[in-house]
Coordinates of N, CA and C in Angstrom, one line a residue:
Chain W
X6 N -6.2 14.6 6.1 CA -5.9 14.1 7.4 C -5.1 12.9 7.4
X7 N -3.8 13.0 7.6 CA -2.9 11.9 7.5 C -2.9 11.0 8.8
X8 N -3.7 10.0 8.8 CA -3.8 9.2 9.9 C -2.7 8.3 10.3
X9 N -1.9 8.0 9.3 CA -0.7 7.2 9.6 C 0.4 8.0 9.0
X10 N 1.4 8.3 9.9 CA 2.5 9.2 9.5 C 3.9 8.5 9.7
X11 N 4.7 8.6 8.7 CA 6.1 8.2 8.8 C 6.9 9.5 8.6
X12 N 7.5 10.1 9.7 CA 8.0 11.4 9.7 C 9.4 11.5 9.0
X13 N 10.1 10.3 8.9 CA 11.4 10.3 8.3 C 11.3 9.9 6.8
X14 N 11.5 10.7 5.9 CA 11.4 10.3 4.5 C 12.6 9.4 4.1
X15 N 13.7 9.5 4.8 CA 14.8 8.7 4.4 C 15.6 8.3 5.6
X16 N 16.3 7.2 5.5 CA 17.2 6.7 6.6 C 18.3 6.0 5.8
X17 N 19.5 6.2 6.4 CA 20.7 5.7 5.8 C 21.5 4.9 7.0
X18 N 21.9 3.6 6.8 CA 22.6 2.9 7.8 C 23.7 2.1 7.1
X19 N 24.6 1.6 8.0 CA 25.7 0.8 7.5 C 25.3 -0.7 7.6
X20 N 25.8 -1.4 6.6 CA 25.5 -2.8 6.6 C 25.9 -3.4 7.9
X21 N 25.1 -4.3 8.4 CA 25.4 -5.0 9.6 C 24.8 -4.3 10.9
X22 N 24.5 -3.0 10.7 CA 23.9 -2.3 11.8 C 22.4 -2.5 11.9
X23 N 21.8 -1.9 12.9 CA 20.3 -2.0 13.0 C 19.7 -0.8 12.3
X24 N 18.5 -1.1 11.6 CA 17.8 -0.1 11.0 C 16.5 0.0 11.8
X25 N 16.1 1.2 12.1 CA 14.8 1.4 12.9 C 14.0 2.4 12.1
X26 N 12.8 1.9 11.7 CA 11.9 2.8 10.9 C 10.7 3.0 11.8
X27 N 10.2 4.2 11.8 CA 9.1 4.6 12.8 C 7.9 5.0 12.1
X28 N 6.8 4.8 12.9 CA 5.5 5.1 12.3 C 4.6 5.5 13.4
X29 N 3.8 6.6 13.2 CA 2.8 7.0 14.2 C 1.5 7.0 13.6
X30 N 0.5 6.8 14.4 CA -0.9 6.8 13.9 C -1.8 7.6 14.9
X31 N -2.9 8.1 14.3 CA -3.8 8.9 15.2 C -5.1 8.3 15.4
X32 N -5.5 7.4 14.6 CA -6.8 6.8 14.8 C -6.7 5.6 15.8
X33 N -7.3 5.7 16.9 CA -7.3 4.6 18.0 C -8.2 3.4 17.5
X34 N -8.9 3.5 16.4 CA -9.7 2.4 16.0 C -8.8 1.4 15.2
X35 N -7.6 1.7 14.8 CA -6.7 0.9 14.1 C -6.4 -0.3 15.1
X36 N -6.4 -1.5 14.6 CA -6.1 -2.6 15.4 C -5.2 -3.7 14.7
X37 N -4.7 -3.4 13.6 CA -3.9 -4.2 12.9 C -2.9 -3.4 12.1
X38 N -1.6 -3.7 12.1 CA -0.6 -2.9 11.5 C 0.3 -3.7 10.7
X39 N 0.7 -3.2 9.5 CA 1.5 -4.0 8.6 C 2.7 -3.1 8.1
X40 N 3.7 -3.7 7.7 CA 4.9 -3.1 7.0 C 4.9 -3.7 5.6
X41 N 5.1 -2.9 4.6 CA 5.3 -3.3 3.3 C 6.7 -2.7 2.8
X42 N 7.3 -3.4 1.9 CA 8.6 -3.0 1.3 C 8.4 -2.8 -0.2
X43 N 8.9 -1.8 -0.7 CA 8.7 -1.5 -2.1 C 10.1 -1.1 -2.9
X44 N 10.4 -2.0 -3.9 CA 11.6 -1.7 -4.6 C 11.0 -0.8 -5.9
X45 N 11.9 0.0 -6.5 CA 11.5 0.7 -7.6 C 11.0 -0.2 -8.7
X46 N 9.9 0.3 -9.4 CA 9.3 -0.5 -10.5 C 8.6 -1.8 -10.1
X47 N 8.4 -1.9 -8.8 CA 7.7 -3.1 -8.3 C 6.6 -2.6 -7.3
X48 N 5.5 -3.4 -7.2 CA 4.5 -3.1 -6.2 C 5.0 -3.4 -4.8
X49 N 4.3 -2.9 -3.8 CA 4.8 -3.2 -2.4 C 4.6 -4.6 -2.1
X50 N 5.5 -5.2 -1.3 CA 5.3 -6.6 -0.9 C 5.2 -6.6 0.7
X51 N 4.4 -7.5 1.1 CA 4.1 -7.6 2.5 C 5.4 -8.0 3.3
X52 N 5.7 -7.5 4.5 CA 6.8 -7.9 5.1 C 6.5 -8.5 6.5
X53 N 5.8 -7.8 7.3 CA 5.5 -8.3 8.6 C 4.3 -7.5 9.2
X54 N 3.5 -8.1 10.1 CA 2.4 -7.4 10.7 C 2.3 -7.7 12.2
X55 N 1.4 -6.9 12.8 CA 1.2 -7.1 14.3 C -0.2 -6.7 14.6
X56 N -0.8 -7.5 15.4 CA -2.2 -7.2 16.0 C -2.0 -6.3 17.2
X57 N -3.1 -5.6 17.4 CA -3.0 -4.7 18.6 C -3.0 -5.4 19.9
X58 N -3.2 -6.6 19.9 CA -3.2 -7.4 21.2 C -1.9 -7.8 21.6
X59 N -0.9 -7.6 20.7 CA 0.5 -7.9 20.9 C 1.3 -6.6 20.9
X60 N 2.5 -6.7 21.5 CA 3.4 -5.6 21.5 C 4.7 -5.7 20.7
X61 N 4.8 -7.0 20.3 CA 6.0 -7.4 19.5 C 5.7 -8.6 18.7
X62 N 6.3 -8.5 17.4 CA 6.2 -9.7 16.5 C 7.6 -9.8 15.8
X63 N 8.1 -10.9 15.7 CA 9.4 -11.2 15.1 C 9.4 -12.2 14.0
X64 N 10.1 -11.8 13.0 CA 10.2 -12.8 11.8 C 11.6 -12.7 11.3
X65 N 12.5 -13.6 11.7 CA 13.9 -13.5 11.2 C 14.6 -12.2 11.6
X66 N 15.1 -11.5 10.7 CA 15.8 -10.2 11.0 C 14.9 -9.1 11.2
X67 N 13.6 -9.3 11.1 CA 12.5 -8.2 11.2 C 11.7 -8.4 12.5
X68 N 11.6 -7.3 13.2 CA 10.8 -7.2 14.4 C 10.0 -5.9 14.3
X69 N 8.7 -6.1 14.6 CA 7.9 -4.9 14.7 C 7.4 -4.8 16.1
X70 N 7.5 -3.6 16.7 CA 7.1 -3.3 18.1 C 5.9 -2.2 18.0
X71 N 4.9 -2.5 18.8 CA 3.7 -1.6 18.9 C 3.6 -1.0 20.3
X72 N 3.5 0.3 20.4 CA 3.2 0.9 21.6 C 1.9 1.6 21.4
X73 N 0.9 1.0 22.0 CA -0.5 1.4 21.7 C -0.8 2.7 22.4
X74 N -0.2 2.9 23.6 CA -0.5 4.1 24.4 C 0.1 5.3 23.7
X75 N 1.2 5.1 23.0 CA 1.9 6.2 22.3 C 1.4 6.2 20.8
X76 N 0.6 5.3 20.4 CA 0.1 5.2 19.0 C 1.4 5.2 18.1
X77 N 2.2 4.3 18.4 CA 3.5 4.3 17.7 C 4.0 2.8 17.4
X78 N 4.5 2.7 16.2 CA 5.1 1.4 16.0 C 6.4 1.6 15.2
X79 N 7.2 0.6 15.4 CA 8.6 0.7 14.7 C 8.9 -0.7 14.2
X80 N 9.7 -0.6 13.1 CA 10.3 -1.8 12.4 C 11.7 -1.9 12.6
X81 N 12.3 -2.9 13.2 CA 13.8 -3.1 13.4 C 14.2 -4.1 12.5
X82 N 15.3 -3.8 11.8 CA 16.0 -4.8 10.9 C 17.4 -5.0 11.4
X83 N 17.6 -6.3 11.8 CA 19.0 -6.6 12.4 C 19.5 -7.9 11.9
X84 N 20.6 -8.1 11.2 CA 21.4 -6.9 10.8 C 20.9 -6.4 9.4
X85 N 21.2 -5.2 9.2 CA 20.8 -4.6 7.9 C 21.7 -5.1 6.7
X86 N 21.1 -5.3 5.6 CA 21.8 -5.8 4.4 C 21.6 -4.8 3.3
X87 N 22.5 -4.7 2.3 CA 22.2 -3.8 1.2 C 21.0 -4.1 0.4
X88 N 20.6 -5.4 0.4 CA 19.3 -5.8 -0.3 C 18.1 -5.3 0.4
X89 N 18.3 -4.7 1.6 CA 17.1 -4.2 2.4 C 16.8 -2.8 1.9
X90 N 17.7 -2.2 1.1 CA 17.5 -0.8 0.6 C 16.1 -0.8 -0.2
X91 N 15.3 -0.1 0.2 CA 13.9 0.1 -0.4 C 13.1 1.1 0.3
X92 N 11.9 1.4 -0.2 CA 11.0 2.2 0.5 C 10.1 1.3 1.4
X93 N 9.9 1.7 2.7 CA 9.1 0.9 3.6 C 7.9 1.7 3.9
X94 N 6.8 1.0 3.8 CA 5.5 1.7 4.1 C 4.9 1.0 5.4
X95 N 4.5 1.8 6.2 CA 3.7 1.3 7.4 C 2.2 1.5 7.0
X96 N 1.3 0.6 7.4 CA -0.1 0.5 7.1 C -0.9 0.1 8.3
X97 N -2.1 0.6 8.3 CA -3.0 0.2 9.5 C -4.4 -0.1 9.0
X98 N -5.1 -0.9 9.7 CA -6.5 -1.1 9.4 C -7.3 -1.4 10.6
X99 N -8.7 -1.2 10.4 CA -9.6 -1.4 11.5 C -10.4 -2.7 11.3
X100 N -10.8 -3.2 12.4 CA -11.6 -4.5 12.3 C -12.8 -4.3 11.5
X101 N -13.4 -3.2 11.6 CA -14.7 -2.9 11.0 C -14.7 -2.6 9.4
X102 N -13.4 -2.5 8.9 CA -13.2 -2.2 7.5 C -12.0 -2.9 7.0
X103 N -11.9 -3.2 5.7 CA -10.7 -3.9 5.3 C -9.7 -3.0 4.5
X104 N -9.9 -1.7 4.4 CA -9.1 -0.9 3.7 C -7.8 -0.6 4.5
X105 N -6.7 -0.5 3.8 CA -5.4 -0.3 4.5 C -5.2 1.4 4.3
X106 N -4.7 1.9 5.4 CA -4.3 3.3 5.5 C -2.8 3.3 5.5
X107 N -2.1 3.9 4.6 CA -0.6 3.8 4.5 C 0.0 5.2 4.9
X108 N 1.2 5.0 5.4 CA 2.1 6.2 5.7 C 2.7 6.6 4.4
X109 N 3.5 7.7 4.5 CA 4.1 8.2 3.3 C 5.3 7.4 2.8
X110 N 5.8 6.6 3.6 CA 7.0 5.8 3.2 C 8.3 6.4 3.7
X111 N 9.3 5.5 4.0 CA 10.6 5.8 4.4 C 11.6 5.1 3.4
X112 N 12.4 5.9 2.8 CA 13.4 5.3 1.9 C 14.7 4.8 2.7
X113 N 14.9 3.6 2.8 CA 16.0 3.0 3.6 C 17.1 2.7 2.7
X114 N 18.3 3.2 3.0 CA 19.5 2.9 2.2 C 20.5 2.3 3.1
X115 N 20.9 1.0 2.8 CA 22.0 0.3 3.6 C 23.2 0.3 2.8
X116 N 24.2 0.9 3.4 CA 25.5 1.1 2.6 C 26.4 0.0 3.0
X117 N 27.0 -0.6 2.0 CA 27.9 -1.7 2.1 C 29.2 -1.3 3.0
Chain J
X10 N 1.8 -19.7 -8.6 CA 0.7 -19.2 -9.3 C 1.0 -17.8 -9.7
X11 N 0.3 -17.3 -10.8 CA 0.6 -15.9 -11.2 C 0.2 -14.9 -10.2
X12 N 1.0 -13.8 -10.2 CA 0.6 -12.7 -9.2 C -0.4 -11.7 -9.8
X13 N -0.5 -10.6 -9.2 CA -1.4 -9.6 -9.7 C -0.9 -9.0 -10.9
X14 N -1.7 -8.9 -11.9 CA -1.2 -8.3 -13.1 C -2.0 -7.0 -13.5
X15 N -1.2 -6.0 -13.7 CA -1.7 -4.7 -14.1 C -1.3 -4.3 -15.5
X16 N -2.3 -3.9 -16.2 CA -2.0 -3.3 -17.6 C -2.7 -2.0 -17.8
X17 N -2.0 -1.1 -18.6 CA -0.7 -1.3 -19.1 C 0.3 -0.9 -17.9
X18 N 1.6 -1.0 -18.2 CA 2.6 -0.7 -17.2 C 2.8 0.9 -17.2
X19 N 2.7 1.5 -18.4 CA 3.0 2.9 -18.5 C 2.0 3.5 -19.5
X20 N 1.6 4.7 -19.2 CA 0.6 5.4 -20.0 C 0.9 6.8 -20.0
X21 N 0.8 7.5 -21.2 CA 0.9 9.0 -21.2 C -0.4 9.4 -21.9
X22 N -1.1 10.4 -21.2 CA -2.3 10.9 -21.6 C -2.3 12.4 -21.6
X23 N -3.2 13.0 -22.3 CA -3.3 14.5 -22.3 C -4.4 14.9 -21.4
X24 N -4.2 16.1 -20.8 CA -5.3 16.7 -20.0 C -6.6 16.7 -20.7
X25 N -7.6 16.3 -19.9 CA -9.0 16.2 -20.5 C -9.3 14.9 -21.0
X26 N -8.4 14.0 -21.3 CA -8.7 12.7 -21.8 C -9.1 11.8 -20.6
X27 N -9.6 10.7 -21.0 CA -9.9 9.7 -20.0 C -9.1 8.4 -20.1
X28 N -8.9 7.7 -19.1 CA -8.0 6.5 -19.1 C -8.7 5.3 -18.4
X29 N -8.4 4.2 -18.8 CA -9.0 2.9 -18.1 C -7.7 2.0 -17.9
X30 N -7.6 1.7 -16.5 CA -6.5 0.7 -16.1 C -7.1 -0.6 -15.7
X31 N -6.3 -1.6 -16.0 CA -6.9 -3.0 -15.7 C -6.1 -3.7 -14.7
X32 N -6.7 -4.6 -13.9 CA -6.1 -5.4 -12.8 C -6.6 -6.8 -12.9
X33 N -5.8 -7.8 -13.0 CA -6.2 -9.1 -12.8 C -5.7 -9.7 -11.5
X34 N -6.5 -10.0 -10.6 CA -6.0 -10.5 -9.2 C -5.5 -11.8 -9.3
X35 N -4.9 -12.3 -8.2 CA -4.3 -13.6 -8.2 C -5.6 -14.6 -8.2
X36 N -5.4 -15.7 -8.9 CA -6.4 -16.6 -9.0 C -7.0 -17.1 -7.7
X37 N -8.4 -17.0 -7.6 CA -9.0 -17.3 -6.3 C -9.3 -16.1 -5.4
X38 N -8.6 -15.0 -5.7 CA -8.8 -13.8 -4.9 C -10.0 -13.1 -5.4
X39 N -10.9 -12.7 -4.4 CA -12.1 -12.0 -4.9 C -12.2 -10.5 -4.5
X40 N -11.2 -10.1 -3.7 CA -11.2 -8.7 -3.4 C -10.0 -7.9 -4.1
X41 N -10.4 -6.8 -4.6 CA -9.4 -6.0 -5.3 C -9.5 -4.5 -4.8
X42 N -8.4 -4.0 -4.5 CA -8.3 -2.6 -4.0 C -7.5 -1.8 -4.9
X43 N -7.7 -0.5 -5.1 CA -7.0 0.3 -5.9 C -6.3 1.5 -5.0
X44 N -5.1 1.9 -5.3 CA -4.4 2.9 -4.5 C -3.6 3.8 -5.5
X45 N -3.5 5.0 -5.1 CA -2.8 6.0 -5.9 C -1.5 6.3 -5.1
X46 N -0.3 6.3 -5.8 CA 0.9 6.6 -5.0 C 1.6 7.8 -5.7
X47 N 1.7 8.9 -5.0 CA 2.4 10.0 -5.5 C 3.6 10.4 -4.5
X48 N 4.6 11.1 -4.9 CA 5.7 11.4 -4.1 C 5.3 12.1 -2.9
X49 N 5.7 11.7 -1.7 CA 5.4 12.3 -0.4 C 4.0 12.1 0.1
X50 N 3.2 11.4 -0.6 CA 1.8 11.2 -0.2 C 1.6 9.7 0.2
X51 N 2.5 8.9 0.0 CA 2.3 7.4 0.2 C 1.3 6.9 -0.7
X52 N 0.6 5.8 -0.2 CA -0.4 5.2 -0.9 C -1.8 5.7 -0.5
X53 N -2.5 6.3 -1.4 CA -3.9 6.8 -1.0 C -4.9 5.8 -1.6
X54 N -5.8 5.3 -0.6 CA -6.8 4.4 -1.0 C -7.9 5.0 -2.0
X55 N -8.2 4.3 -3.0 CA -9.2 4.8 -4.0 C -10.5 4.1 -3.8
X56 N -10.5 2.8 -4.0 CA -11.7 2.0 -3.8 C -11.4 0.5 -3.6
X57 N -12.4 -0.2 -3.1 CA -12.2 -1.7 -2.9 C -13.5 -2.3 -3.5
X58 N -13.2 -3.4 -4.2 CA -14.3 -4.2 -4.8 C -14.3 -5.6 -4.2
X59 N -15.4 -6.2 -4.0 CA -15.5 -7.6 -3.6 C -16.9 -8.1 -4.2
X60 N -16.8 -9.2 -4.9 CA -17.9 -9.8 -5.6 C -18.6 -8.8 -6.4
X61 N -17.9 -8.0 -7.2 CA -18.4 -7.1 -8.1 C -19.1 -5.9 -7.5
X62 N -19.0 -5.7 -6.3 CA -19.6 -4.6 -5.5 C -18.6 -3.7 -4.9
X63 N -18.7 -2.4 -5.0 CA -17.8 -1.5 -4.3 C -18.1 -1.5 -2.8
X64 N -17.1 -1.9 -2.0 CA -17.3 -2.0 -0.6 C -16.8 -0.7 0.2
X65 N -15.7 -0.2 -0.3 CA -15.1 1.0 0.4 C -14.8 2.0 -0.8
X66 N -14.8 3.3 -0.4 CA -14.3 4.3 -1.3 C -13.5 5.3 -0.6
X67 N -12.4 5.7 -1.1 CA -11.6 6.8 -0.5 C -12.1 8.2 -0.9
X68 N -11.3 9.2 -0.5 CA -11.7 10.6 -0.8 C -11.1 11.1 -2.0
X69 N -11.7 10.5 -3.1 CA -11.3 11.0 -4.4 C -12.5 11.5 -5.2
X70 N -12.3 12.5 -6.1 CA -13.5 13.0 -6.8 C -14.1 12.0 -7.7
X71 N -15.4 12.3 -8.1 CA -16.1 11.4 -8.9 C -15.6 11.0 -10.3
X72 N -14.5 11.8 -10.7 CA -13.9 11.5 -11.9 C -13.1 10.0 -11.9
X73 N -13.0 9.6 -10.6 CA -12.4 8.3 -10.5 C -13.4 7.3 -10.2
X74 N -13.4 6.3 -11.0 CA -14.4 5.2 -10.8 C -13.8 3.9 -11.1
X75 N -14.6 2.8 -10.8 CA -14.1 1.5 -11.0 C -15.2 0.5 -11.1
X76 N -14.9 -0.7 -11.4 CA -15.8 -1.7 -11.5 C -15.1 -3.2 -11.3
X77 N -15.8 -4.1 -11.0 CA -15.3 -5.5 -11.0 C -16.1 -6.4 -11.7
X78 N -15.5 -7.3 -12.4 CA -16.3 -8.3 -13.2 C -16.4 -9.6 -12.4
X79 N -17.3 -10.4 -13.1 CA -17.6 -11.7 -12.3 C -16.4 -12.6 -12.2
X80 N -15.3 -12.4 -13.0 CA -14.1 -13.2 -12.8 C -13.0 -12.5 -11.8
X81 N -13.5 -11.5 -11.2 CA -12.9 -10.7 -10.1 C -11.9 -9.7 -10.8
X82 N -11.7 -9.7 -12.1 CA -10.8 -8.7 -12.7 C -11.5 -7.4 -12.5
X83 N -10.6 -6.3 -12.3 CA -11.2 -5.0 -12.1 C -10.6 -3.9 -13.0
X84 N -11.4 -3.0 -13.2 CA -10.9 -1.8 -14.1 C -11.1 -0.5 -13.3
X85 N -10.2 0.4 -13.4 CA -10.4 1.7 -12.9 C -10.3 2.8 -14.0
X86 N -11.2 3.7 -13.8 CA -11.4 4.6 -15.0 C -11.2 6.1 -14.3
X87 N -10.5 6.9 -15.0 CA -10.4 8.3 -14.6 C -10.7 9.2 -15.8
X88 N -11.7 10.0 -15.6 CA -12.2 10.8 -16.7 C -11.6 12.3 -16.5
X89 N -11.7 13.1 -17.6 CA -11.3 14.5 -17.6 C -9.9 14.6 -16.8
X90 N -9.0 13.9 -17.3 CA -7.6 13.9 -16.6 C -7.0 15.2 -16.3
X91 N -6.4 15.4 -15.1 CA -5.7 16.6 -14.7 C -4.3 16.2 -14.5
X92 N -3.4 17.3 -14.6 CA -2.0 17.1 -14.4 C -1.7 16.4 -13.1
X93 N -2.4 16.7 -12.1 CA -2.2 16.1 -10.7 C -2.6 14.7 -10.6
X94 N -3.2 14.1 -11.7 CA -3.6 12.7 -11.6 C -2.3 11.9 -12.0
X95 N -1.3 12.4 -12.4 CA 0.0 11.7 -12.7 C 0.4 11.1 -11.5
X96 N 0.6 9.7 -11.6 CA 0.9 8.9 -10.4 C 1.1 7.5 -10.7
X97 N 1.6 6.7 -9.8 CA 1.6 5.2 -9.9 C 0.3 4.8 -9.3
X98 N -0.5 4.0 -10.1 CA -1.7 3.4 -9.7 C -1.5 1.9 -9.4
X99 N -1.7 1.5 -8.1 CA -1.5 0.2 -7.7 C -2.8 -0.6 -7.4
X100 N -2.8 -1.8 -7.8 CA -3.9 -2.6 -7.5 C -3.5 -3.8 -6.6
X101 N -4.3 -4.1 -5.6 CA -4.0 -5.1 -4.7 C -5.1 -6.1 -4.5
X102 N -4.7 -7.4 -4.5 CA -5.8 -8.3 -4.4 C -5.6 -9.2 -3.1
X103 N -6.7 -9.7 -2.6 CA -6.7 -10.4 -1.3 C -7.8 -11.5 -1.5
X104 N -7.6 -12.5 -0.6 CA -8.5 -13.6 -0.7 C -10.0 -13.3 -0.4
X105 N -10.2 -12.6 0.7 CA -11.5 -12.1 1.1 C -11.5 -10.7 1.3
X106 N -12.6 -10.2 1.8 CA -12.7 -8.7 2.1 C -12.4 -8.5 3.6
X107 N -12.2 -9.4 4.3 CA -12.0 -9.3 5.7 C -10.7 -8.6 6.1
X108 N -10.6 -8.2 7.3 CA -9.4 -7.6 7.8 C -8.3 -8.6 8.1
X109 N -7.2 -8.2 8.3 CA -6.0 -9.0 8.6 C -5.7 -10.0 7.4
X110 N -6.2 -9.6 6.3 CA -6.0 -10.4 5.1 C -4.9 -9.7 4.3
X111 N -3.8 -10.5 4.1 CA -2.7 -10.0 3.4 C -3.0 -9.5 2.0
X112 N -2.7 -8.4 1.6 CA -2.9 -7.9 0.3 C -1.7 -8.1 -0.5
X113 N -1.8 -8.5 -1.8 CA -0.8 -8.7 -2.7 C -0.8 -7.6 -3.8
X114 N 0.2 -7.0 -4.0 CA 0.2 -5.8 -5.0 C 0.7 -6.2 -6.4
X115 N 0.2 -5.5 -7.4 CA 0.7 -5.6 -8.7 C 1.9 -4.6 -8.8
X116 N 2.5 -4.6 -10.0 CA 3.6 -3.7 -10.2 C 3.2 -2.3 -10.5
X117 N 1.9 -2.1 -10.7 CA 1.4 -0.8 -10.9 C 1.3 -0.2 -12.3
X118 N 0.5 0.8 -12.5 CA 0.5 1.5 -13.9 C 1.0 2.9 -13.6
X119 N 2.1 3.3 -14.4 CA 2.6 4.6 -14.2 C 1.9 5.6 -15.2
X120 N 1.0 6.4 -14.7 CA 0.3 7.3 -15.5 C 0.9 8.7 -15.6
X121 N 1.1 9.2 -16.7 CA 1.7 10.6 -16.9 C 0.6 11.4 -17.6
X122 N 0.2 12.5 -17.1 CA -0.7 13.4 -17.7 C 0.1 14.7 -18.2
X123 N 0.0 14.9 -19.4 CA 0.7 16.1 -20.0 C -0.2 17.1 -20.6

């Protein structure tokens, strides 16, 4: 039962354009959401997070949007840079537990 | 300060063997979680340890086990290895076991079962 889903295994964008990565979840108990970025041969690194009491969180070029009614969140990267090319994982957790539930990941490729 | 250290980085084992992976968390971090990453499956939660106690366990068979030592270092053991156990095993450490605590990942151990 995949409670966090990233339906796009890959995304390709041009440098300077916007990258939009999507994530859907099914468990309404999730109340904190995170995005991790992973380069080959490295562990995932934390990128940005959002609490369920918010609908938007911004950090530089990265913005995460949360639509609780649709159980959907998205990560926007503007402008996209070639160094952003990596696998992006969406993750969620519940207040009652500390384990992270991850999506399958989306491979982002930013072309120069 | 040093990050999360996982050893070994790469392992090749034969079906039926057992394997032990090690994780040293960031100094001062007391919570260690283990994840399995396979292509198309994302990161699947294995278990979490805090203060030498298993706090959470994912949906993996009993062949997967772990423990945490008093210095917060953790080991994960897989017995009677199967081909499907080939994966990247990631360890993450965090300061506490509470939610909204950023987890820091190690580089992982790439296990190949032949």
